[in-house]
Structure formats: C-alpha cells, structure tokens
mmCIF file of C-alpha atoms and ligand atoms in Angstrom:
data_model
loop_
_atom_site.group_PDB
_atom_site.id
_atom_site.type_symbol
_atom_site.label_atom_id
_atom_site.label_comp_id
_atom_site.label_asym_id
_atom_site.label_seq_id
_atom_site.Cartn_x
_atom_site.Cartn_y
_atom_site.Cartn_z
ATOM 1 C CA UNK G 1 9.455 -20.515 23.375
ATOM 2 C CA UNK G 2 7.302 -18.303 25.532
ATOM 3 C CA UNK G 3 8.610 -15.291 23.654
ATOM 4 C CA UNK G 4 7.827 -16.947 20.328
ATOM 5 C CA UNK G 5 4.212 -17.594 21.359
ATOM 6 C CA UNK G 6 3.797 -14.044 22.567
ATOM 7 C CA UNK G 7 5.175 -12.567 19.343
ATOM 8 C CA UNK G 8 2.972 -14.823 17.241
ATOM 9 C CA UNK G 9 -0.094 -13.818 19.249
ATOM 10 C CA UNK G 10 0.645 -10.137 18.862
ATOM 11 C CA UNK G 11 1.174 -10.684 15.124
ATOM 12 C CA UNK G 12 -2.154 -12.483 14.796
ATOM 13 C CA UNK G 13 -3.931 -9.777 16.775
ATOM 14 C CA UNK G 14 -2.674 -6.959 14.610
ATOM 15 C CA UNK G 15 -3.648 -8.891 11.471
ATOM 16 C CA UNK G 16 -7.109 -9.420 12.933
ATOM 17 C CA UNK G 17 -7.265 -5.684 13.568
ATOM 18 C CA UNK G 18 -6.701 -4.976 9.894
ATOM 19 C CA UNK G 19 -9.421 -7.415 8.846
ATOM 20 C CA UNK G 20 -11.801 -5.897 11.392
ATOM 21 C CA UNK G 21 -11.184 -2.392 10.099
ATOM 22 C CA UNK G 22 -12.251 -3.500 6.643
ATOM 23 C CA UNK G 23 -15.250 -5.366 7.997
ATOM 24 C CA UNK G 24 -16.589 -1.998 9.186
ATOM 25 C CA UNK G 25 -16.544 -0.623 5.661
ATOM 26 C CA UNK G 26 -19.979 -1.031 4.134
ATOM 27 C CA UNK G 27 -19.319 0.443 0.689
ATOM 28 C CA UNK G 28 -17.778 -2.389 -1.415
ATOM 29 C CA UNK G 29 -16.041 0.061 -3.782
ATOM 30 C CA UNK G 30 -14.275 1.709 -0.831
ATOM 31 C CA UNK G 31 -13.459 -1.673 0.702
ATOM 32 C CA UNK G 32 -11.858 -2.833 -2.559
ATOM 33 C CA UNK G 33 -9.643 0.241 -2.851
ATOM 34 C CA UNK G 34 -8.550 -0.102 0.789
ATOM 35 C CA UNK G 35 -7.685 -3.742 0.154
ATOM 36 C CA UNK G 36 -5.679 -2.693 -2.896
ATOM 37 C CA UNK G 37 -3.747 -0.249 -0.666
ATOM 38 C CA UNK G 38 -3.184 -3.072 1.819
ATOM 39 C CA UNK G 39 -1.699 -5.214 -0.950
ATOM 40 C CA UNK G 40 0.549 -2.284 -1.837
ATOM 41 C CA UNK G 41 1.544 -1.850 1.818
ATOM 42 C CA UNK G 42 2.310 -5.572 2.174
ATOM 43 C CA UNK G 43 4.564 -5.821 -0.862
ATOM 44 C CA UNK G 44 6.309 -2.554 -0.014
ATOM 45 C CA UNK G 45 6.839 -3.836 3.555
ATOM 46 C CA UNK G 46 8.686 -6.871 2.154
ATOM 47 C CA UNK G 47 11.026 -4.687 0.088
ATOM 48 C CA UNK G 48 11.418 -2.051 2.805
ATOM 49 C CA UNK G 49 12.015 -4.757 5.418
ATOM 50 C CA UNK G 50 14.843 -6.208 3.336
ATOM 51 C CA UNK G 51 16.330 -2.747 2.840
ATOM 52 C CA UNK G 52 16.276 -2.179 6.605
ATOM 53 C CA UNK G 53 17.676 -5.630 7.405
ATOM 54 C CA UNK G 54 14.450 -6.687 9.153
ATOM 55 C CA UNK G 55 13.608 -9.271 6.482
ATOM 56 C CA UNK G 56 16.258 -11.611 5.062
ATOM 57 C CA UNK G 57 17.213 -10.747 1.504
ATOM 58 C CA UNK G 58 15.746 -13.200 -0.975
ATOM 59 C CA UNK G 59 15.873 -12.225 -4.646
ATOM 60 C CA UNK G 60 12.872 -14.365 -5.558
ATOM 61 C CA UNK G 61 10.689 -12.908 -2.794
ATOM 62 C CA UNK G 62 11.861 -9.419 -3.680
ATOM 63 C CA UNK G 63 11.021 -9.990 -7.323
ATOM 64 C CA UNK G 64 7.545 -11.316 -6.435
ATOM 65 C CA UNK G 65 6.893 -8.348 -4.121
ATOM 66 C CA UNK G 66 7.987 -5.941 -6.833
ATOM 67 C CA UNK G 67 5.717 -7.589 -9.418
ATOM 68 C CA UNK G 68 2.767 -7.382 -6.997
ATOM 69 C CA UNK G 69 3.527 -3.740 -6.297
ATOM 70 C CA UNK G 70 3.742 -2.778 -9.994
ATOM 71 C CA UNK G 71 0.521 -4.655 -10.744
ATOM 72 C CA UNK G 72 -1.339 -3.129 -7.787
ATOM 73 C CA UNK G 73 -0.112 0.391 -8.619
ATOM 74 C CA UNK G 74 -1.492 -0.028 -12.141
ATOM 75 C CA UNK G 75 -4.905 -0.749 -10.601
ATOM 76 C CA UNK G 76 -5.053 2.458 -8.511
ATOM 77 C CA UNK G 77 -6.798 4.662 -11.134
ATOM 78 C CA UNK G 78 -9.581 2.142 -11.820
ATOM 79 C CA UNK G 79 -10.050 1.455 -8.092
ATOM 80 C CA UNK G 80 -10.391 5.158 -7.187
ATOM 81 C CA UNK G 81 -12.201 6.464 -10.256
ATOM 82 C CA UNK G 82 -15.722 5.966 -8.837
ATOM 83 C CA UNK G 83 -16.365 8.955 -6.559
ATOM 84 C CA UNK G 84 -17.528 6.832 -3.622
ATOM 85 C CA UNK G 85 -17.250 7.447 0.097
ATOM 86 C CA UNK G 86 -17.667 5.573 3.360
ATOM 87 C CA UNK G 87 -17.440 6.794 6.972
ATOM 88 C CA UNK G 88 -14.292 4.655 7.380
ATOM 89 C CA UNK G 89 -12.574 6.118 4.318
ATOM 90 C CA UNK G 90 -9.587 8.424 4.576
ATOM 91 C CA UNK G 91 -9.774 9.512 0.944
ATOM 92 C CA UNK G 92 -10.116 13.267 0.397
ATOM 93 C CA UNK G 93 -12.634 14.717 -2.098
ATOM 94 C CA UNK G 94 -9.649 16.492 -3.709
ATOM 95 C CA UNK G 95 -8.983 13.195 -5.543
ATOM 96 C CA UNK G 96 -11.948 13.719 -7.829
ATOM 97 C CA UNK G 97 -11.404 17.494 -8.136
ATOM 98 C CA UNK G 98 -7.834 16.872 -9.318
ATOM 99 C CA UNK G 99 -8.267 13.532 -11.024
ATOM 100 C CA UNK G 100 -5.454 13.962 -13.581
ATOM 101 C CA UNK G 101 -2.979 14.840 -10.832
ATOM 102 C CA UNK G 102 -4.092 11.859 -8.753
ATOM 103 C CA UNK G 103 -3.426 9.577 -11.736
ATOM 104 C CA UNK G 104 0.036 11.159 -12.131
ATOM 105 C CA UNK G 105 0.772 10.146 -8.507
ATOM 106 C CA UNK G 106 -0.410 6.594 -9.230
ATOM 107 C CA UNK G 107 1.750 6.448 -12.364
ATOM 108 C CA UNK G 108 4.724 7.753 -10.347
ATOM 109 C CA UNK G 109 4.367 4.846 -7.931
ATOM 110 C CA UNK G 110 4.100 2.370 -10.777
ATOM 111 C CA UNK G 111 7.231 3.834 -12.411
ATOM 112 C CA UNK G 112 9.233 3.837 -9.157
ATOM 113 C CA UNK G 113 8.194 0.250 -8.406
ATOM 114 C CA UNK G 114 9.054 -0.816 -11.942
ATOM 115 C CA UNK G 115 12.477 0.857 -11.708
ATOM 116 C CA UNK G 116 13.513 -1.122 -8.609
ATOM 117 C CA UNK G 117 16.024 -3.864 -9.345
ATOM 118 C CA UNK G 118 15.210 -6.775 -6.980
ATOM 119 C CA UNK G 119 18.348 -8.793 -7.801
ATOM 120 C CA UNK G 120 20.549 -7.462 -4.985
ATOM 121 C CA UNK G 121 20.208 -5.931 -1.551
ATOM 122 C CA UNK G 122 22.062 -2.795 -2.670
ATOM 123 C CA UNK G 123 19.735 -2.121 -5.572
ATOM 124 C CA UNK G 124 16.709 -2.775 -3.359
ATOM 125 C CA UNK G 125 18.055 -0.243 -0.872
ATOM 126 C CA UNK G 126 18.443 2.254 -3.715
ATOM 127 C CA UNK G 127 14.959 1.534 -5.072
ATOM 128 C CA UNK G 128 12.784 1.767 -1.964
ATOM 129 C CA UNK G 129 13.418 5.484 -1.368
ATOM 130 C CA UNK G 130 11.677 6.734 -4.522
ATOM 131 C CA UNK G 131 8.796 4.275 -3.923
ATOM 132 C CA UNK G 132 8.296 5.530 -0.369
ATOM 133 C CA UNK G 133 8.402 9.106 -1.602
ATOM 134 C CA UNK G 134 5.625 8.388 -4.093
ATOM 135 C CA UNK G 135 3.416 6.855 -1.358
ATOM 136 C CA UNK G 136 3.994 9.926 0.796
ATOM 137 C CA UNK G 137 3.442 12.364 -2.043
ATOM 138 C CA UNK G 138 0.011 10.991 -2.802
ATOM 139 C CA UNK G 139 -1.066 10.516 0.829
ATOM 140 C CA UNK G 140 0.011 14.075 1.622
ATOM 141 C CA UNK G 141 -2.339 15.481 -0.990
ATOM 142 C CA UNK G 142 -5.181 12.990 -1.049
ATOM 143 C CA UNK G 143 -5.520 11.183 2.284
ATOM 144 C CA UNK G 144 -6.514 12.473 5.704
ATOM 145 C CA UNK G 145 -3.824 12.025 8.334
HETATM 146 C C1 HEC J 1 -2.126 7.767 -6.171
HETATM 147 C C2 HEC J 1 -2.222 7.984 -4.753
HETATM 148 C C3 HEC J 1 -1.662 6.983 -3.788
HETATM 149 C C4 HEC J 1 -0.440 6.336 -3.850
HETATM 150 C C5 HEC J 1 0.649 6.462 -4.900
HETATM 151 C C6 HEC J 1 -0.391 5.496 -2.664
HETATM 152 N N1 HEC J 1 -1.531 5.631 -1.924
HETATM 153 FE FE1 HEC J 1 -1.981 4.616 -0.214
HETATM 154 N N2 HEC J 1 -3.813 5.533 -0.147
HETATM 155 C C7 HEC J 1 -4.247 6.514 -1.013
HETATM 156 C C8 HEC J 1 -5.563 6.961 -0.609
HETATM 157 C C9 HEC J 1 -6.389 8.042 -1.298
HETATM 158 C C10 HEC J 1 -5.913 6.216 0.539
HETATM 159 C C11 HEC J 1 -7.224 6.294 1.348
HETATM 160 C C12 HEC J 1 -8.246 5.306 0.765
HETATM 161 C C13 HEC J 1 -9.541 5.298 1.535
HETATM 162 O O1 HEC J 1 -9.504 5.291 2.782
HETATM 163 O O2 HEC J 1 -10.613 5.294 0.892
HETATM 164 C C14 HEC J 1 -4.785 5.330 0.801
HETATM 165 C C15 HEC J 1 -4.738 4.409 1.845
HETATM 166 C C16 HEC J 1 -3.636 3.653 2.173
HETATM 167 C C17 HEC J 1 -3.580 2.733 3.287
HETATM 168 C C18 HEC J 1 -4.718 2.444 4.271
HETATM 169 C C19 HEC J 1 -5.571 1.296 3.702
HETATM 170 C C20 HEC J 1 -6.716 0.904 4.613
HETATM 171 O O3 HEC J 1 -6.867 -0.293 4.888
HETATM 172 O O4 HEC J 1 -7.474 1.771 5.053
HETATM 173 C C21 HEC J 1 -2.324 2.185 3.292
HETATM 174 C C22 HEC J 1 -1.777 1.164 4.260
HETATM 175 C C23 HEC J 1 -1.603 2.756 2.165
HETATM 176 N N3 HEC J 1 -2.429 3.638 1.506
HETATM 177 C C24 HEC J 1 -0.297 2.442 1.838
HETATM 178 C C25 HEC J 1 0.371 2.916 0.714
HETATM 179 C C26 HEC J 1 1.755 2.613 0.398
HETATM 180 C C27 HEC J 1 2.697 1.767 1.253
HETATM 181 C C28 HEC J 1 2.024 3.233 -0.787
HETATM 182 C C29 HEC J 1 3.307 3.218 -1.591
HETATM 183 C C30 HEC J 1 4.002 1.958 -1.786
HETATM 184 C C31 HEC J 1 0.805 3.947 -1.197
HETATM 185 N N4 HEC J 1 -0.153 3.734 -0.252
HETATM 186 C C32 HEC J 1 0.702 4.689 -2.341
HETATM 187 C C33 HEC J 1 -3.576 7.001 -2.107
HETATM 188 C C34 HEC J 1 -2.326 6.546 -2.560
#
C-alpha cells in the first residue's frame, strides 16, 4: 500500500512537471505545437509500452492510440508552419529553411503510424520500430537535444 501511494505520488509529480513546463511558454502557437507533440508522445508510449510488456496488451486501447497518433501526425505541418519561437522552444530554425523536408518527416510518421496493425501484440511490436525511427529522424534534424 505504501509503495502504491509512493508510485502514485511520483506519477502525479512528473505529470505536474509537464504541465508546468508548458505554463512557462508564453507564445500560444509554440504551446499548441508542444501540446501536439505531447499527445504524440502519449499515444506512442501506449503502443511502445505494450510492445515492451510494460502495458498490458489491449487491442481496443492500441487501436485508439494508433488513431490518435495518425490524427496528431497529420496536424504537424499546420502546427509548425507559422515561424514562431519562444525561449522554451526546442525547435530549430532549420524547420522553416527546409520546410518541404520537415513535412516529409511529418508524413513519414503519419505513414508509419497508419501502417501499424493494432490487432495483435506481435504486429504492434513490428510496427513501433518504424514509428520510433520517424520520431528520431525528425528530432535529429529539427530539434535541439
Ligand atoms: C516532423 C518532425 C517531427 C516528428 C515526426 C516528431 N517530432 Fe516530436 N518534436 C518536433 C519538434 C520540432 C519539437 C520541438 C517543438 C518545440 O519545442 O517548439 C518536438 C518536440 C517533441 C516533444 C517535446 C514536447 C514539449 O512538451 O516540449 C516530445 C515529447 C516529442 N516531440 C515526441 C515525439 C514522438 C514520440 C514522436 C514520434 C511518435 C515525434 N515527436 C515525432 C518534431 C517532430
């Protein structure tokens, strides 16, 4: 019981940390795109967690996470198109210098997310690799470390 309370507290604290980080962002355009990335992170964490055995496999939850991921990926170009900055942002100016390439990375994520088959644990395991690679590919080029 004690352990449960401790884990829950730590969980709540880290969630609060995320909300606080966004509260520091004054530019609403930047805040929105960070929140979109958080949605992407959350749905990918569900699928990745199942693949790693950290989250129980549930085809319905997997399907919902996949749908959220595909939908959010489709919103990346519109969310990043305005060339806006904020001191809290990790976006690199290269995004707007190489806009077409940035959109290709967004489309790659959407395609990889769409290709995942959420109906079984095996197909989820096969599908998360290409999704993770597309996150990394874009962050490598367009986000500060
Ligand atoms: C098309 C490029 C692109 C793709 C694909 C992409 N990201 Fe991002 N991501 C970015 C950029 C750029 C930022 C920095 C945004 C900022 O700080 O203004 C970012 C920021 C983030 C953040 C930090 C958000 C915050 O609150 O500051 C997380 C988490 C994240 N991405 C997760 C992911 C995950 C997980 C995937 C894949 C499932 C992914 N991203 C795919 C470009 C991308």
